[in-house]
Amino acid sequence: IGLSYIDGVHLTQENLPSVTGILDACIKEIHKRGVIHKDLRPENVVVDKNGRPWLLDLAFSSYDPTISTQEADQTENVNE
């Protein structure tokens, strides 16, 4: 486990629209891998100077290998 300093600001109403798509993709990707964040809030997202969001503080996260299967099932149900 490594720590890095990210020069940026926490998620705000002002910067949310520009990072929503990337943040959504990030959350979907960790869910595909069976990781549940459990503490997703503006203080745990930093937007760097390039406008890229960073998801922080996975201390409360958990691993559930069935979540990726559940998400796939939900996607199939929506597409039917």
PDB file of N, CA and C in Angstrom:
ATOM      1  N   ILE A   1       0.865  -1.173   0.000  1.00  0.00           N
ATOM      2  CA  ILE A   1       0.000   0.000   0.000  1.00  0.00           C
ATOM      3  C   ILE A   1       0.902   1.224   0.000  1.00  0.00           C
ATOM      4  N   GLY A   2       0.624   2.148  -0.902  1.00  0.00           N
ATOM      5  CA  GLY A   2       1.399   3.368  -0.968  1.00  0.00           C
ATOM      6  C   GLY A   2       0.503   4.579  -0.808  1.00  0.00           C
ATOM      7  N   LEU A   3       1.088   5.630  -0.307  1.00  0.00           N
ATOM      8  CA  LEU A   3       0.353   6.878  -0.148  1.00  0.00           C
ATOM      9  C   LEU A   3       0.976   7.933  -1.038  1.00  0.00           C
ATOM     10  N   SER A   4       0.146   8.715  -1.659  1.00  0.00           N
ATOM     11  CA  SER A   4       0.620   9.807  -2.501  1.00  0.00           C
ATOM     12  C   SER A   4      -0.157  11.064  -2.150  1.00  0.00           C
ATOM     13  N   TYR A   5       0.512  12.197  -2.294  1.00  0.00           N
ATOM     14  CA  TYR A   5      -0.164  13.475  -2.105  1.00  0.00           C
ATOM     15  C   TYR A   5      -0.835  13.841  -3.423  1.00  0.00           C
ATOM     16  N   ILE A   6      -2.106  14.188  -3.365  1.00  0.00           N
ATOM     17  CA  ILE A   6      -2.842  14.615  -4.552  1.00  0.00           C
ATOM     18  C   ILE A   6      -3.175  16.084  -4.369  1.00  0.00           C
ATOM     19  N   ASP A   7      -2.610  16.915  -5.226  1.00  0.00           N
ATOM     20  CA  ASP A   7      -2.831  18.351  -5.153  1.00  0.00           C
ATOM     21  C   ASP A   7      -4.159  18.664  -5.833  1.00  0.00           C
ATOM     22  N   GLY A   8      -5.169  18.968  -5.031  1.00  0.00           N
ATOM     23  CA  GLY A   8      -6.480  19.243  -5.592  1.00  0.00           C
ATOM     24  C   GLY A   8      -7.451  19.715  -4.532  1.00  0.00           C
ATOM     25  N   VAL A   9      -8.726  19.632  -4.865  1.00  0.00           N
ATOM     26  CA  VAL A   9      -9.789  20.077  -3.952  1.00  0.00           C
ATOM     27  C   VAL A   9     -10.812  18.955  -3.806  1.00  0.00           C
ATOM     28  N   HIS A  10     -11.515  18.970  -2.686  1.00  0.00           N
ATOM     29  CA  HIS A  10     -12.570  17.980  -2.472  1.00  0.00           C
ATOM     30  C   HIS A  10     -13.716  18.229  -3.449  1.00  0.00           C
ATOM     31  N   LEU A  11     -14.522  17.215  -3.636  1.00  0.00           N
ATOM     32  CA  LEU A  11     -15.682  17.295  -4.510  1.00  0.00           C
ATOM     33  C   LEU A  11     -16.654  18.359  -4.008  1.00  0.00           C
ATOM     34  N   THR A  12     -17.113  19.209  -4.922  1.00  0.00           N
ATOM     35  CA  THR A  12     -18.054  20.281  -4.576  1.00  0.00           C
ATOM     36  C   THR A  12     -19.176  20.318  -5.610  1.00  0.00           C
ATOM     37  N   GLN A  13     -20.187  21.111  -5.333  1.00  0.00           N
ATOM     38  CA  GLN A  13     -21.277  21.308  -6.299  1.00  0.00           C
ATOM     39  C   GLN A  13     -20.731  21.878  -7.601  1.00  0.00           C
ATOM     40  N   GLU A  14     -19.685  22.696  -7.513  1.00  0.00           N
ATOM     41  CA  GLU A  14     -19.132  23.358  -8.699  1.00  0.00           C
ATOM     42  C   GLU A  14     -18.363  22.394  -9.595  1.00  0.00           C
ATOM     43  N   ASN A  15     -17.569  21.476  -9.003  1.00  0.00           N
ATOM     44  CA  ASN A  15     -16.766  20.592  -9.850  1.00  0.00           C
ATOM     45  C   ASN A  15     -17.436  19.238 -10.118  1.00  0.00           C
ATOM     46  N   LEU A  16     -18.548  18.957  -9.472  1.00  0.00           N
ATOM     47  CA  LEU A  16     -19.244  17.686  -9.670  1.00  0.00           C
ATOM     48  C   LEU A  16     -19.645  17.434 -11.128  1.00  0.00           C
ATOM     49  N   PRO A  17     -20.251  18.391 -11.825  1.00  0.00           N
ATOM     50  CA  PRO A  17     -20.672  18.095 -13.212  1.00  0.00           C
ATOM     51  C   PRO A  17     -19.531  17.651 -14.135  1.00  0.00           C
ATOM     52  N   SER A  18     -18.340  18.172 -13.900  1.00  0.00           N
ATOM     53  CA  SER A  18     -17.235  17.835 -14.796  1.00  0.00           C
ATOM     54  C   SER A  18     -16.620  16.466 -14.509  1.00  0.00           C
ATOM     55  N   VAL A  19     -16.895  15.879 -13.361  1.00  0.00           N
ATOM     56  CA  VAL A  19     -16.276  14.593 -13.015  1.00  0.00           C
ATOM     57  C   VAL A  19     -17.278  13.455 -12.828  1.00  0.00           C
ATOM     58  N   THR A  20     -18.561  13.733 -12.995  1.00  0.00           N
ATOM     59  CA  THR A  20     -19.591  12.728 -12.733  1.00  0.00           C
ATOM     60  C   THR A  20     -19.381  11.460 -13.558  1.00  0.00           C
ATOM     61  N   GLY A  21     -19.114  11.600 -14.836  1.00  0.00           N
ATOM     62  CA  GLY A  21     -18.936  10.428 -15.702  1.00  0.00           C
ATOM     63  C   GLY A  21     -17.753   9.575 -15.300  1.00  0.00           C
ATOM     64  N   ILE A  22     -16.630  10.214 -15.009  1.00  0.00           N
ATOM     65  CA  ILE A  22     -15.423   9.481 -14.624  1.00  0.00           C
ATOM     66  C   ILE A  22     -15.633   8.811 -13.267  1.00  0.00           C
ATOM     67  N   LEU A  23     -16.235   9.524 -12.339  1.00  0.00           N
ATOM     68  CA  LEU A  23     -16.487   8.980 -11.007  1.00  0.00           C
ATOM     69  C   LEU A  23     -17.446   7.793 -11.087  1.00  0.00           C
ATOM     70  N   ASP A  24     -18.471   7.898 -11.904  1.00  0.00           N
ATOM     71  CA  ASP A  24     -19.412   6.804 -12.097  1.00  0.00           C
ATOM     72  C   ASP A  24     -18.695   5.572 -12.653  1.00  0.00           C
ATOM     73  N   ALA A  25     -17.837   5.773 -13.639  1.00  0.00           N
ATOM     74  CA  ALA A  25     -17.086   4.664 -14.230  1.00  0.00           C
ATOM     75  C   ALA A  25     -16.155   4.021 -13.197  1.00  0.00           C
ATOM     76  N   CYS A  26     -15.557   4.834 -12.359  1.00  0.00           N
ATOM     77  CA  CYS A  26     -14.658   4.333 -11.313  1.00  0.00           C
ATOM     78  C   CYS A  26     -15.419   3.450 -10.323  1.00  0.00           C
ATOM     79  N   ILE A  27     -16.568   3.923  -9.880  1.00  0.00           N
ATOM     80  CA  ILE A  27     -17.368   3.167  -8.917  1.00  0.00           C
ATOM     81  C   ILE A  27     -17.851   1.861  -9.542  1.00  0.00           C
ATOM     82  N   LYS A  28     -18.281   1.907 -10.787  1.00  0.00           N
ATOM     83  CA  LYS A  28     -18.706   0.678 -11.469  1.00  0.00           C
ATOM     84  C   LYS A  28     -17.545  -0.305 -11.591  1.00  0.00           C
ATOM     85  N   GLU A  29     -16.356   0.206 -11.865  1.00  0.00           N
ATOM     86  CA  GLU A  29     -15.188  -0.679 -12.007  1.00  0.00           C
ATOM     87  C   GLU A  29     -14.837  -1.353 -10.688  1.00  0.00           C
ATOM     88  N   ILE A  30     -14.844  -0.618  -9.581  1.00  0.00           N
ATOM     89  CA  ILE A  30     -14.513  -1.278  -8.318  1.00  0.00           C
ATOM     90  C   ILE A  30     -15.608  -2.268  -7.927  1.00  0.00           C
ATOM     91  N   HIS A  31     -16.854  -1.968  -8.276  1.00  0.00           N
ATOM     92  CA  HIS A  31     -17.932  -2.925  -8.012  1.00  0.00           C
ATOM     93  C   HIS A  31     -17.755  -4.190  -8.857  1.00  0.00           C
ATOM     94  N   LYS A  32     -17.326  -4.038 -10.112  1.00  0.00           N
ATOM     95  CA  LYS A  32     -17.072  -5.206 -10.949  1.00  0.00           C
ATOM     96  C   LYS A  32     -16.017  -6.110 -10.327  1.00  0.00           C
ATOM     97  N   ARG A  33     -15.115  -5.499  -9.583  1.00  0.00           N
ATOM     98  CA  ARG A  33     -14.044  -6.257  -8.930  1.00  0.00           C
ATOM     99  C   ARG A  33     -14.443  -6.734  -7.536  1.00  0.00           C
ATOM    100  N   GLY A  34     -15.695  -6.471  -7.133  1.00  0.00           N
ATOM    101  CA  GLY A  34     -16.200  -6.962  -5.865  1.00  0.00           C
ATOM    102  C   GLY A  34     -15.919  -6.069  -4.673  1.00  0.00           C
ATOM    103  N   VAL A  35     -15.489  -4.830  -4.914  1.00  0.00           N
ATOM    104  CA  VAL A  35     -15.166  -3.907  -3.817  1.00  0.00           C
ATOM    105  C   VAL A  35     -16.328  -2.948  -3.589  1.00  0.00           C
ATOM    106  N   ILE A  36     -16.719  -2.796  -2.335  1.00  0.00           N
ATOM    107  CA  ILE A  36     -17.770  -1.856  -1.946  1.00  0.00           C
ATOM    108  C   ILE A  36     -17.107  -0.786  -1.081  1.00  0.00           C
ATOM    109  N   HIS A  37     -17.205   0.473  -1.470  1.00  0.00           N
ATOM    110  CA  HIS A  37     -16.506   1.561  -0.785  1.00  0.00           C
ATOM    111  C   HIS A  37     -17.025   1.788   0.634  1.00  0.00           C
ATOM    112  N   LYS A  38     -18.288   1.914   0.835  1.00  0.00           N
ATOM    113  CA  LYS A  38     -18.991   2.087   2.110  1.00  0.00           C
ATOM    114  C   LYS A  38     -18.831   3.451   2.778  1.00  0.00           C
ATOM    115  N   ASP A  39     -18.084   4.366   2.186  1.00  0.00           N
ATOM    116  CA  ASP A  39     -17.937   5.699   2.790  1.00  0.00           C
ATOM    117  C   ASP A  39     -17.792   6.753   1.692  1.00  0.00           C
ATOM    118  N   LEU A  40     -18.617   6.631   0.674  1.00  0.00           N
ATOM    119  CA  LEU A  40     -18.534   7.549  -0.456  1.00  0.00           C
ATOM    120  C   LEU A  40     -19.238   8.852  -0.108  1.00  0.00           C
ATOM    121  N   ARG A  41     -18.463   9.923  -0.041  1.00  0.00           N
ATOM    122  CA  ARG A  41     -18.962  11.259   0.280  1.00  0.00           C
ATOM    123  C   ARG A  41     -17.985  12.270  -0.305  1.00  0.00           C
ATOM    124  N   PRO A  42     -18.392  13.531  -0.417  1.00  0.00           N
ATOM    125  CA  PRO A  42     -17.530  14.531  -1.062  1.00  0.00           C
ATOM    126  C   PRO A  42     -16.130  14.629  -0.466  1.00  0.00           C
ATOM    127  N   GLU A  43     -16.006  14.424   0.825  1.00  0.00           N
ATOM    128  CA  GLU A  43     -14.695  14.509   1.479  1.00  0.00           C
ATOM    129  C   GLU A  43     -13.751  13.398   1.045  1.00  0.00           C
ATOM    130  N   ASN A  44     -14.294  12.332   0.460  1.00  0.00           N
ATOM    131  CA  ASN A  44     -13.469  11.208   0.035  1.00  0.00           C
ATOM    132  C   ASN A  44     -13.239  11.176  -1.468  1.00  0.00           C
ATOM    133  N   VAL A  45     -13.483  12.304  -2.111  1.00  0.00           N
ATOM    134  CA  VAL A  45     -13.163  12.458  -3.533  1.00  0.00           C
ATOM    135  C   VAL A  45     -12.367  13.753  -3.669  1.00  0.00           C
ATOM    136  N   VAL A  46     -11.204  13.659  -4.288  1.00  0.00           N
ATOM    137  CA  VAL A  46     -10.389  14.844  -4.570  1.00  0.00           C
ATOM    138  C   VAL A  46     -10.297  14.991  -6.079  1.00  0.00           C
ATOM    139  N   VAL A  47     -10.490  16.212  -6.553  1.00  0.00           N
ATOM    140  CA  VAL A  47     -10.352  16.517  -7.979  1.00  0.00           C
ATOM    141  C   VAL A  47      -9.013  17.231  -8.149  1.00  0.00           C
ATOM    142  N   ASP A  48      -8.113  16.616  -8.932  1.00  0.00           N
ATOM    143  CA  ASP A  48      -6.777  17.196  -9.079  1.00  0.00           C
ATOM    144  C   ASP A  48      -6.782  18.386 -10.040  1.00  0.00           C
ATOM    145  N   LYS A  49      -5.625  18.988 -10.224  1.00  0.00           N
ATOM    146  CA  LYS A  49      -5.512  20.190 -11.060  1.00  0.00           C
ATOM    147  C   LYS A  49      -5.844  19.934 -12.525  1.00  0.00           C
ATOM    148  N   ASN A  50      -5.802  18.662 -12.940  1.00  0.00           N
ATOM    149  CA  ASN A  50      -6.152  18.302 -14.317  1.00  0.00           C
ATOM    150  C   ASN A  50      -7.627  17.955 -14.461  1.00  0.00           C
ATOM    151  N   GLY A  51      -8.384  18.084 -13.368  1.00  0.00           N
ATOM    152  CA  GLY A  51      -9.808  17.790 -13.403  1.00  0.00           C
ATOM    153  C   GLY A  51     -10.149  16.320 -13.240  1.00  0.00           C
ATOM    154  N   ARG A  52      -9.173  15.525 -12.829  1.00  0.00           N
ATOM    155  CA  ARG A  52      -9.378  14.085 -12.670  1.00  0.00           C
ATOM    156  C   ARG A  52      -9.745  13.772 -11.217  1.00  0.00           C
ATOM    157  N   PRO A  53     -10.852  13.056 -10.996  1.00  0.00           N
ATOM    158  CA  PRO A  53     -11.231  12.715  -9.625  1.00  0.00           C
ATOM    159  C   PRO A  53     -10.445  11.516  -9.097  1.00  0.00           C
ATOM    160  N   TRP A  54     -10.174  11.560  -7.811  1.00  0.00           N
ATOM    161  CA  TRP A  54      -9.494  10.467  -7.121  1.00  0.00           C
ATOM    162  C   TRP A  54     -10.378  10.016  -5.972  1.00  0.00           C
ATOM    163  N   LEU A  55     -10.678   8.729  -5.942  1.00  0.00           N
ATOM    164  CA  LEU A  55     -11.494   8.150  -4.883  1.00  0.00           C
ATOM    165  C   LEU A  55     -10.567   7.770  -3.728  1.00  0.00           C
ATOM    166  N   LEU A  56     -10.844   8.330  -2.556  1.00  0.00           N
ATOM    167  CA  LEU A  56      -9.977   8.137  -1.398  1.00  0.00           C
ATOM    168  C   LEU A  56     -10.642   7.324  -0.304  1.00  0.00           C
ATOM    169  N   ASP A  57      -9.870   6.968   0.687  1.00  0.00           N
ATOM    170  CA  ASP A  57     -10.301   6.382   1.947  1.00  0.00           C
ATOM    171  C   ASP A  57     -11.142   5.125   1.764  1.00  0.00           C
ATOM    172  N   LEU A  58     -10.462   4.075   1.419  1.00  0.00           N
ATOM    173  CA  LEU A  58     -11.119   2.779   1.280  1.00  0.00           C
ATOM    174  C   LEU A  58     -11.017   1.963   2.573  1.00  0.00           C
ATOM    175  N   ALA A  59     -10.779   2.636   3.698  1.00  0.00           N
ATOM    176  CA  ALA A  59     -10.597   1.953   4.985  1.00  0.00           C
ATOM    177  C   ALA A  59     -11.825   1.149   5.397  1.00  0.00           C
ATOM    178  N   PHE A  60     -13.016   1.616   5.062  1.00  0.00           N
ATOM    179  CA  PHE A  60     -14.242   0.913   5.436  1.00  0.00           C
ATOM    180  C   PHE A  60     -14.750  -0.007   4.331  1.00  0.00           C
ATOM    181  N   SER A  61     -14.019  -0.080   3.239  1.00  0.00           N
ATOM    182  CA  SER A  61     -14.488  -0.884   2.110  1.00  0.00           C
ATOM    183  C   SER A  61     -14.475  -2.369   2.468  1.00  0.00           C
ATOM    184  N   SER A  62     -15.230  -3.110   1.685  1.00  0.00           N
ATOM    185  CA  SER A  62     -15.247  -4.554   1.876  1.00  0.00           C
ATOM    186  C   SER A  62     -15.228  -5.232   0.518  1.00  0.00           C
ATOM    187  N   TYR A  63     -14.952  -6.514   0.564  1.00  0.00           N
ATOM    188  CA  TYR A  63     -14.897  -7.309  -0.653  1.00  0.00           C
ATOM    189  C   TYR A  63     -16.063  -8.281  -0.657  1.00  0.00           C
ATOM    190  N   ASP A  64     -16.804  -8.273  -1.741  1.00  0.00           N
ATOM    191  CA  ASP A  64     -17.932  -9.184  -1.903  1.00  0.00           C
ATOM    192  C   ASP A  64     -17.900  -9.691  -3.337  1.00  0.00           C
ATOM    193  N   PRO A  65     -17.400 -10.906  -3.546  1.00  0.00           N
ATOM    194  CA  PRO A  65     -17.270 -11.407  -4.914  1.00  0.00           C
ATOM    195  C   PRO A  65     -18.606 -11.580  -5.636  1.00  0.00           C
ATOM    196  N   THR A  66     -19.721 -11.592  -4.900  1.00  0.00           N
ATOM    197  CA  THR A  66     -21.017 -11.773  -5.556  1.00  0.00           C
ATOM    198  C   THR A  66     -21.556 -10.482  -6.147  1.00  0.00           C
ATOM    199  N   ILE A  67     -21.011  -9.330  -5.741  1.00  0.00           N
ATOM    200  CA  ILE A  67     -21.559  -8.063  -6.230  1.00  0.00           C
ATOM    201  C   ILE A  67     -21.386  -7.918  -7.733  1.00  0.00           C
ATOM    202  N   SER A  68     -20.287  -8.400  -8.279  1.00  0.00           N
ATOM    203  CA  SER A  68     -20.092  -8.284  -9.726  1.00  0.00           C
ATOM    204  C   SER A  68     -21.132  -9.116 -10.464  1.00  0.00           C
ATOM    205  N   THR A  69     -21.510 -10.248  -9.914  1.00  0.00           N
ATOM    206  CA  THR A  69     -22.549 -11.077 -10.509  1.00  0.00           C
ATOM    207  C   THR A  69     -23.902 -10.393 -10.414  1.00  0.00           C
ATOM    208  N   GLN A  70     -24.194  -9.785  -9.266  1.00  0.00           N
ATOM    209  CA  GLN A  70     -25.463  -9.090  -9.075  1.00  0.00           C
ATOM    210  C   GLN A  70     -25.587  -7.918 -10.036  1.00  0.00           C
ATOM    211  N   GLU A  71     -24.508  -7.165 -10.207  1.00  0.00           N
ATOM    212  CA  GLU A  71     -24.532  -6.017 -11.110  1.00  0.00           C
ATOM    213  C   GLU A  71     -24.762  -6.472 -12.548  1.00  0.00           C
ATOM    214  N   ALA A  72     -24.136  -7.576 -12.937  1.00  0.00           N
ATOM    215  CA  ALA A  72     -24.333  -8.104 -14.288  1.00  0.00           C
ATOM    216  C   ALA A  72     -25.787  -8.536 -14.479  1.00  0.00           C
ATOM    217  N   ASP A  73     -26.363  -9.168 -13.453  1.00  0.00           N
ATOM    218  CA  ASP A  73     -27.766  -9.581 -13.533  1.00  0.00           C
ATOM    219  C   ASP A  73     -28.690  -8.379 -13.682  1.00  0.00           C
ATOM    220  N   GLN A  74     -28.422  -7.298 -12.950  1.00  0.00           N
ATOM    221  CA  GLN A  74     -29.251  -6.102 -13.030  1.00  0.00           C
ATOM    222  C   GLN A  74     -29.158  -5.485 -14.421  1.00  0.00           C
ATOM    223  N   THR A  75     -27.968  -5.468 -15.001  1.00  0.00           N
ATOM    224  CA  THR A  75     -27.787  -4.918 -16.339  1.00  0.00           C
ATOM    225  C   THR A  75     -28.565  -5.732 -17.358  1.00  0.00           C
ATOM    226  N   GLU A  76     -28.537  -7.056 -17.222  1.00  0.00           N
ATOM    227  CA  GLU A  76     -29.283  -7.906 -18.138  1.00  0.00           C
ATOM    228  C   GLU A  76     -30.786  -7.651 -18.023  1.00  0.00           C
ATOM    229  N   ASN A  77     -31.284  -7.472 -16.805  1.00  0.00           N
ATOM    230  CA  ASN A  77     -32.719  -7.221 -16.597  1.00  0.00           C
ATOM    231  C   ASN A  77     -33.145  -5.900 -17.213  1.00  0.00           C
ATOM    232  N   VAL A  78     -32.303  -4.893 -17.152  1.00  0.00           N
ATOM    233  CA  VAL A  78     -32.624  -3.592 -17.723  1.00  0.00           C
ATOM    234  C   VAL A  78     -32.680  -3.685 -19.236  1.00  0.00           C
ATOM    235  N   ASN A  79     -31.794  -4.475 -19.820  1.00  0.00           N
ATOM    236  CA  ASN A  79     -31.704  -4.576 -21.278  1.00  0.00           C
ATOM    237  C   ASN A  79     -32.761  -5.495 -21.895  1.00  0.00           C
ATOM    238  N   GLU A  80     -33.489  -6.226 -21.067  1.00  0.00           N
ATOM    239  CA  GLU A  80     -34.504  -7.148 -21.625  1.00  0.00           C
ATOM    240  C   GLU A  80     -35.739  -6.420 -22.064  1.00  0.00           C
TER     241      GLU A  80
END
